[in-house]
């Protein structure tokens, strides 16, 4: 929007004092930019509504038959009339929780080193490496987890089960940690292994967001902390971390939304079971996305409707998580400038 001035005509009382009247002129480029920006935002909302509407339309037949039992039934046999997402939803949440618990400390530490400690040349290299990790296909992580990680993590899973078995999540049914001949297959294809694989996928995303927030901490407050005698860690603890709290929470929730919808990486690692299985170290788990990938090719028309209902539940859950993350980031102090 351009501002133009127009001189007022001279009168008997305005001989030497000519005042100028300001008025706005909305130029064509401004109007075009406003229209394009509004159209882009509206298009995103329209696509989201169309996706949700399509899933609801295709899932209506299964939802009408299952009713509220769709949320409480663990079995998945749509053609027999017994199906629900209680088991796969529980597995989805557990896998995503394990992934977030592992990835968030790793992402925060990496972002803190890149933003505050790394030399400039090394910083550029590390930023590029983290961004490249975010671009690696999920099937590569899945193959890595299946052929390499799964065998290496058995010892850690056995140790956690032996000394932390009193905690319900670390209990492994049928495992005797004191028997040296006990089979190790009870620790494979578990929620824990799948969670580690997903953690490697979401760590670069969370790290990139948190690193950007750390770099925006006000310079004036940084210098003020140093002027008061703070060490580098003291400055980080008193200035950077409080400033970036909202951004860290938002980045974590965005990573959680990514972890909830992971498909191929989880599908390659887990051994699907359609029962509520809360023991994360024990073999057998499932997720909504892996269920769809597993049953899509062989589903009957009614089974396809049930899969669409499962997809609708995952869509709504991910949408809620992402909206919550955006709200937290918008209300946080992160991104504000120092006065």
Tab-separated table of C-alpha atoms in Angstrom:
chain	number	residue	atom	x	y	z
A	1	UNK	CA	0.000	0.000	0.000
A	2	UNK	CA	1.493	3.316	-1.052
A	3	UNK	CA	1.069	6.600	0.805
A	4	UNK	CA	0.750	9.767	-1.253
A	5	UNK	CA	0.644	13.363	-0.171
A	6	UNK	CA	-1.405	16.137	-1.665
A	7	UNK	CA	-0.759	19.820	-0.891
A	8	UNK	CA	-3.678	21.804	0.466
A	9	UNK	CA	-4.536	24.989	-1.373
A	10	UNK	CA	-3.266	28.146	0.217
A	11	UNK	CA	-5.826	30.329	1.946
A	12	UNK	CA	-5.816	33.512	3.899
A	13	UNK	CA	-4.754	31.648	7.050
A	14	UNK	CA	-2.339	29.225	5.399
A	15	UNK	CA	0.033	31.490	3.597
A	16	UNK	CA	3.282	30.171	5.040
A	17	UNK	CA	1.940	26.945	6.528
A	18	UNK	CA	0.963	24.481	3.860
A	19	UNK	CA	-0.269	21.232	5.375
A	20	UNK	CA	-0.381	18.044	3.438
A	21	UNK	CA	-3.230	15.586	3.566
A	22	UNK	CA	-2.286	11.852	3.543
A	23	UNK	CA	-4.388	9.282	1.781
A	24	UNK	CA	-3.806	5.649	0.898
A	25	UNK	CA	-3.662	4.185	-2.567
A	26	UNK	CA	-3.876	0.390	-2.728
A	27	UNK	CA	-1.683	-0.359	-5.709
A	28	UNK	CA	-2.265	-3.347	-7.989
A	29	UNK	CA	0.742	-5.404	-6.711
A	30	UNK	CA	-0.527	-5.115	-3.137
A	31	UNK	CA	-3.993	-6.257	-4.127
A	32	UNK	CA	-2.581	-9.168	-6.116
A	33	UNK	CA	-0.375	-10.286	-3.233
A	34	UNK	CA	-3.306	-10.088	-0.826
A	35	UNK	CA	-5.471	-12.172	-3.171
A	36	UNK	CA	-2.775	-14.801	-3.752
A	37	UNK	CA	-2.027	-15.126	-0.027
A	38	UNK	CA	-5.701	-15.469	0.855
A	39	UNK	CA	-6.258	-17.983	-1.947
A	40	UNK	CA	-3.292	-20.076	-0.804
A	41	UNK	CA	-4.536	-20.229	2.765
A	42	UNK	CA	-8.043	-21.061	1.635
A	43	UNK	CA	-6.744	-23.775	-0.688
A	44	UNK	CA	-4.872	-25.481	2.156
A	45	UNK	CA	-7.999	-25.518	4.323
A	46	UNK	CA	-10.096	-26.739	1.407
A	47	UNK	CA	-7.717	-29.648	0.708
A	48	UNK	CA	-7.723	-30.609	4.375
A	49	UNK	CA	-11.528	-30.559	4.485
A	50	UNK	CA	-11.726	-32.580	1.275
A	51	UNK	CA	-9.380	-35.233	2.676
A	52	UNK	CA	-11.394	-35.462	5.892
A	53	UNK	CA	-14.682	-35.530	3.991
A	54	UNK	CA	-13.434	-38.266	1.651
A	55	UNK	CA	-12.296	-40.435	4.562
A	56	UNK	CA	-15.587	-39.902	6.395
A	57	UNK	CA	-17.602	-40.765	3.278
A	58	UNK	CA	-15.658	-43.967	2.646
A	59	UNK	CA	-15.642	-44.951	6.324
A	60	UNK	CA	-19.317	-44.264	7.032
A	61	UNK	CA	-20.472	-47.818	6.281
A	62	UNK	CA	-18.028	-49.343	8.788
A	63	UNK	CA	-18.584	-46.641	11.401
A	64	UNK	CA	-22.352	-47.070	11.210
A	65	UNK	CA	-22.061	-50.808	11.821
A	66	UNK	CA	-19.375	-50.702	14.511
A	67	UNK	CA	-20.626	-47.676	16.452
A	68	UNK	CA	-18.681	-46.788	19.580
A	69	UNK	CA	-17.266	-50.301	19.635
A	70	UNK	CA	-14.887	-49.166	16.915
A	71	UNK	CA	-12.869	-47.389	19.617
A	72	UNK	CA	-12.987	-50.204	22.194
A	73	UNK	CA	-12.570	-53.394	20.131
A	74	UNK	CA	-9.056	-54.788	19.748
A	75	UNK	CA	-9.798	-57.519	17.207
A	76	UNK	CA	-9.592	-56.750	13.499
A	77	UNK	CA	-11.903	-58.960	11.439
A	78	UNK	CA	-14.234	-56.650	9.505
A	79	UNK	CA	-15.836	-59.386	7.417
A	80	UNK	CA	-16.936	-61.184	10.597
A	81	UNK	CA	-18.235	-57.961	12.112
A	82	UNK	CA	-15.608	-57.740	14.866
A	83	UNK	CA	-13.205	-54.882	14.316
A	84	UNK	CA	-11.893	-51.839	16.098
A	85	UNK	CA	-8.796	-49.720	16.635
A	86	UNK	CA	-8.235	-50.163	20.374
A	87	UNK	CA	-5.151	-52.348	19.845
A	88	UNK	CA	-3.627	-50.507	16.891
A	89	UNK	CA	-4.310	-47.113	18.465
A	90	UNK	CA	-2.577	-48.208	21.659
A	91	UNK	CA	0.404	-49.458	19.655
A	92	UNK	CA	0.528	-46.220	17.664
A	93	UNK	CA	0.616	-44.095	20.811
A	94	UNK	CA	3.239	-46.303	22.489
A	95	UNK	CA	5.549	-46.311	19.450
A	96	UNK	CA	5.243	-42.539	19.103
A	97	UNK	CA	5.856	-42.053	22.838
A	98	UNK	CA	9.033	-44.164	22.768
A	99	UNK	CA	10.195	-42.231	19.707
A	100	UNK	CA	9.618	-38.858	21.365
A	101	UNK	CA	11.283	-39.886	24.639
A	102	UNK	CA	14.417	-40.911	22.719
A	103	UNK	CA	14.462	-38.194	20.055
A	104	UNK	CA	13.742	-35.063	22.109
A	105	UNK	CA	16.879	-35.136	24.350
A	106	UNK	CA	19.001	-36.074	21.335
A	107	UNK	CA	17.505	-33.285	19.227
A	108	UNK	CA	17.854	-30.654	21.964
A	109	UNK	CA	21.480	-31.585	22.639
A	110	UNK	CA	22.352	-31.550	18.944
A	111	UNK	CA	20.561	-28.252	18.343
A	112	UNK	CA	22.244	-26.682	21.361
A	113	UNK	CA	25.692	-27.728	20.199
A	114	UNK	CA	25.110	-26.500	16.643
A	115	UNK	CA	23.642	-23.154	17.699
A	116	UNK	CA	25.878	-22.307	20.653
A	117	UNK	CA	29.111	-24.308	20.696
A	118	UNK	CA	30.092	-25.483	17.219
A	119	UNK	CA	32.616	-23.438	15.184
A	120	UNK	CA	31.160	-21.642	12.188
A	121	UNK	CA	32.601	-24.016	9.563
A	122	UNK	CA	31.568	-27.126	11.474
A	123	UNK	CA	28.165	-25.589	12.133
A	124	UNK	CA	27.414	-25.331	8.428
A	125	UNK	CA	28.425	-28.949	7.912
A	126	UNK	CA	26.297	-30.171	10.794
A	127	UNK	CA	23.262	-28.213	9.601
A	128	UNK	CA	23.597	-29.815	6.175
A	129	UNK	CA	23.976	-33.290	7.678
A	130	UNK	CA	20.875	-32.878	9.856
A	131	UNK	CA	18.858	-31.623	6.899
A	132	UNK	CA	20.033	-34.561	4.796
A	133	UNK	CA	18.992	-36.994	7.529
A	134	UNK	CA	15.486	-35.565	7.380
A	135	UNK	CA	15.389	-36.340	3.651
A	136	UNK	CA	16.347	-40.028	3.976
A	137	UNK	CA	13.385	-42.251	2.927
A	138	UNK	CA	11.620	-44.059	5.730
A	139	UNK	CA	12.116	-47.433	4.052
A	140	UNK	CA	15.876	-47.000	4.521
A	141	UNK	CA	15.395	-46.505	8.256
A	142	UNK	CA	13.095	-49.515	8.306
A	143	UNK	CA	15.680	-51.753	6.636
A	144	UNK	CA	18.346	-50.457	9.011
A	145	UNK	CA	16.134	-51.286	11.973
A	146	UNK	CA	15.246	-54.742	10.626
A	147	UNK	CA	18.697	-56.000	9.660
A	148	UNK	CA	21.023	-54.091	12.007
A	149	UNK	CA	19.334	-52.469	14.996
A	150	UNK	CA	17.076	-55.341	16.005
A	151	UNK	CA	19.965	-57.677	16.801
A	152	UNK	CA	21.989	-55.006	18.569
A	153	UNK	CA	19.184	-53.861	20.878
A	154	UNK	CA	18.366	-57.276	22.351
A	155	UNK	CA	20.986	-56.887	25.092
A	156	UNK	CA	19.598	-53.516	26.161
A	157	UNK	CA	16.031	-54.847	26.106
A	158	UNK	CA	17.049	-57.837	28.223
A	159	UNK	CA	18.820	-55.571	30.724
A	160	UNK	CA	15.797	-53.263	31.001
A	161	UNK	CA	13.518	-56.260	31.481
A	162	UNK	CA	15.782	-57.784	34.132
A	163	UNK	CA	16.258	-54.721	36.311
A	164	UNK	CA	13.164	-52.727	35.387
A	165	UNK	CA	10.641	-55.512	35.073
A	166	UNK	CA	8.806	-54.188	38.136
A	167	UNK	CA	7.632	-51.351	35.864
A	168	UNK	CA	4.635	-52.628	33.825
A	169	UNK	CA	5.888	-51.244	30.504
A	170	UNK	CA	9.177	-53.159	30.855
A	171	UNK	CA	7.589	-56.504	31.716
A	172	UNK	CA	8.132	-59.306	29.180
A	173	UNK	CA	5.769	-62.264	29.450
A	174	UNK	CA	7.441	-65.663	29.168
A	175	UNK	CA	10.997	-64.353	29.528
A	176	UNK	CA	13.385	-65.625	32.180
A	177	UNK	CA	16.327	-63.199	32.383
A	178	UNK	CA	18.248	-65.617	34.630
A	179	UNK	CA	18.142	-68.448	32.089
A	180	UNK	CA	21.178	-68.181	29.770
A	181	UNK	CA	19.489	-70.492	27.254
A	182	UNK	CA	16.296	-68.456	27.038
A	183	UNK	CA	15.367	-67.444	23.502
A	184	UNK	CA	15.977	-63.846	22.502
A	185	UNK	CA	13.084	-63.709	20.049
A	186	UNK	CA	10.766	-62.427	22.769
A	187	UNK	CA	12.617	-59.098	22.546
A	188	UNK	CA	12.488	-58.681	18.766
A	189	UNK	CA	9.875	-56.903	16.601
A	190	UNK	CA	8.761	-54.918	19.629
A	191	UNK	CA	7.415	-51.457	20.318
A	192	UNK	CA	10.851	-50.522	21.641
A	193	UNK	CA	12.637	-51.376	18.379
A	194	UNK	CA	9.985	-49.619	16.296
A	195	UNK	CA	10.187	-46.579	18.574
A	196	UNK	CA	13.953	-46.310	18.092
A	197	UNK	CA	13.555	-46.485	14.320
A	198	UNK	CA	10.897	-43.763	14.347
A	199	UNK	CA	13.044	-41.682	16.725
A	200	UNK	CA	15.825	-41.631	14.138
A	201	UNK	CA	13.318	-40.303	11.594
A	202	UNK	CA	11.850	-37.502	13.704
A	203	UNK	CA	15.071	-36.358	15.414
A	204	UNK	CA	16.269	-34.265	12.408
A	205	UNK	CA	12.856	-32.560	12.167
A	206	UNK	CA	12.755	-31.664	15.860
A	207	UNK	CA	16.426	-30.643	15.810
A	208	UNK	CA	15.937	-28.251	12.875
A	209	UNK	CA	13.005	-26.496	14.553
A	210	UNK	CA	14.732	-26.177	17.935
A	211	UNK	CA	18.011	-25.021	16.377
A	212	UNK	CA	16.176	-22.242	14.542
A	213	UNK	CA	14.499	-21.150	17.779
A	214	UNK	CA	17.810	-21.158	19.671
A	215	UNK	CA	19.402	-18.949	17.012
A	216	UNK	CA	16.648	-16.339	17.468
A	217	UNK	CA	17.328	-15.706	21.159
A	218	UNK	CA	17.716	-11.901	21.632
A	219	UNK	CA	21.288	-10.688	21.304
A	220	UNK	CA	20.712	-7.945	23.856
A	221	UNK	CA	19.740	-10.410	26.554
A	222	UNK	CA	22.670	-12.641	25.665
A	223	UNK	CA	25.112	-9.751	26.039
A	224	UNK	CA	23.384	-8.628	29.224
A	225	UNK	CA	23.872	-12.069	30.781
A	226	UNK	CA	27.567	-12.012	29.859
A	227	UNK	CA	27.891	-8.485	31.257
A	228	UNK	CA	26.535	-9.725	34.583
A	229	UNK	CA	29.267	-12.365	34.729
A	230	UNK	CA	27.410	-15.405	33.412
A	231	UNK	CA	29.292	-18.259	31.809
A	232	UNK	CA	28.188	-19.604	28.428
A	233	UNK	CA	26.131	-22.322	30.090
A	234	UNK	CA	24.739	-19.763	32.524
A	235	UNK	CA	23.683	-17.574	29.603
A	236	UNK	CA	22.076	-20.548	27.858
A	237	UNK	CA	20.230	-21.584	31.002
A	238	UNK	CA	18.967	-18.096	31.822
A	239	UNK	CA	18.327	-16.676	28.336
A	240	UNK	CA	18.264	-19.232	25.505
A	241	UNK	CA	16.339	-22.074	27.127
A	242	UNK	CA	13.566	-19.895	28.644
A	243	UNK	CA	13.218	-18.055	25.329
A	244	UNK	CA	12.972	-21.322	23.382
A	245	UNK	CA	10.611	-23.208	25.708
A	246	UNK	CA	7.568	-22.771	23.515
A	247	UNK	CA	9.529	-23.619	20.391
A	248	UNK	CA	10.890	-26.796	21.983
A	249	UNK	CA	7.403	-27.903	22.984
A	250	UNK	CA	6.032	-27.066	19.554
A	251	UNK	CA	8.863	-28.899	17.786
A	252	UNK	CA	8.340	-31.924	20.015
A	253	UNK	CA	4.634	-32.046	19.206
A	254	UNK	CA	5.317	-31.660	15.489
A	255	UNK	CA	7.721	-34.582	15.759
A	256	UNK	CA	5.013	-36.505	17.624
A	257	UNK	CA	2.590	-35.845	14.792
A	258	UNK	CA	5.169	-37.195	12.343
A	259	UNK	CA	5.768	-40.266	14.506
A	260	UNK	CA	2.063	-41.081	14.764
A	261	UNK	CA	1.721	-41.455	11.003
A	262	UNK	CA	4.910	-43.374	10.209
A	263	UNK	CA	4.132	-46.423	8.065
A	264	UNK	CA	6.878	-48.266	6.186
A	265	UNK	CA	9.577	-47.989	8.829
A	266	UNK	CA	7.237	-49.456	11.451
A	267	UNK	CA	5.722	-52.016	9.076
A	268	UNK	CA	9.127	-53.531	8.297
A	269	UNK	CA	10.153	-53.870	11.937
A	270	UNK	CA	7.102	-54.983	13.939
A	271	UNK	CA	5.296	-58.287	14.237
A	272	UNK	CA	1.585	-57.326	14.036
A	273	UNK	CA	-0.713	-58.478	16.842
A	274	UNK	CA	-4.311	-57.361	17.262
A	275	UNK	CA	-4.446	-57.287	21.025
A	276	UNK	CA	-3.728	-54.502	23.494
A	277	UNK	CA	-0.072	-55.129	24.290
A	278	UNK	CA	1.345	-52.497	26.670
A	279	UNK	CA	4.756	-54.164	27.198
A	280	UNK	CA	7.100	-52.169	24.986
A	281	UNK	CA	10.018	-54.654	25.199
A	282	UNK	CA	7.957	-57.685	24.232
A	283	UNK	CA	7.591	-58.915	20.674
A	284	UNK	CA	4.398	-57.980	18.899
A	285	UNK	CA	2.724	-54.636	18.404
A	286	UNK	CA	0.827	-52.769	15.731
A	287	UNK	CA	-0.088	-49.288	14.535
A	288	UNK	CA	-2.858	-47.722	12.521
A	289	UNK	CA	-0.666	-46.935	9.532
A	290	UNK	CA	0.927	-50.396	9.444
A	291	UNK	CA	-2.547	-51.962	9.693
A	292	UNK	CA	-3.621	-50.081	6.572
A	293	UNK	CA	-0.460	-51.088	4.724
A	294	UNK	CA	-0.872	-54.718	5.805
A	295	UNK	CA	-4.552	-55.219	4.950
A	296	UNK	CA	-5.081	-52.829	2.045
A	297	UNK	CA	-4.296	-55.284	-0.765
A	298	UNK	CA	-6.589	-58.060	0.476
A	299	UNK	CA	-9.472	-56.028	1.892
A	300	UNK	CA	-13.064	-56.614	0.828
A	301	UNK	CA	-15.300	-53.594	0.085
A	302	UNK	CA	-16.487	-53.545	3.701
A	303	UNK	CA	-12.938	-54.158	4.931
A	304	UNK	CA	-11.795	-51.189	2.854
A	305	UNK	CA	-14.416	-49.054	4.590
A	306	UNK	CA	-13.060	-50.222	7.950
A	307	UNK	CA	-9.528	-49.303	6.890
A	308	UNK	CA	-10.781	-45.871	5.853
A	309	UNK	CA	-12.304	-45.496	9.312
A	310	UNK	CA	-8.944	-46.321	10.869
A	311	UNK	CA	-7.313	-43.767	8.561
A	312	UNK	CA	-9.878	-41.173	9.600
A	313	UNK	CA	-9.048	-41.759	13.272
A	314	UNK	CA	-5.327	-41.335	12.553
A	315	UNK	CA	-6.039	-38.211	10.479
A	316	UNK	CA	-8.018	-36.589	13.289
A	317	UNK	CA	-5.452	-37.510	15.946
A	318	UNK	CA	-2.563	-36.121	13.902
A	319	UNK	CA	-4.571	-32.990	13.127
A	320	UNK	CA	-5.211	-32.339	16.804
A	321	UNK	CA	-1.527	-32.790	17.656
A	322	UNK	CA	-0.362	-30.442	14.887
A	323	UNK	CA	-2.922	-27.774	15.769
A	324	UNK	CA	-1.866	-27.954	19.409
A	325	UNK	CA	1.783	-27.583	18.389
A	326	UNK	CA	1.016	-24.551	16.207
A	327	UNK	CA	-0.971	-22.946	19.018
A	328	UNK	CA	1.853	-23.438	21.509
A	329	UNK	CA	4.449	-21.989	19.133
A	330	UNK	CA	2.217	-19.005	18.336
A	331	UNK	CA	1.627	-18.188	22.010
A	332	UNK	CA	5.215	-18.704	23.120
A	333	UNK	CA	7.874	-16.047	23.484
A	334	UNK	CA	10.022	-17.754	20.849
A	335	UNK	CA	10.617	-15.499	17.897
A	336	UNK	CA	10.083	-12.276	19.817
A	337	UNK	CA	12.677	-9.597	19.544
A	338	UNK	CA	14.467	-7.989	22.412
A	339	UNK	CA	13.437	-4.512	23.387
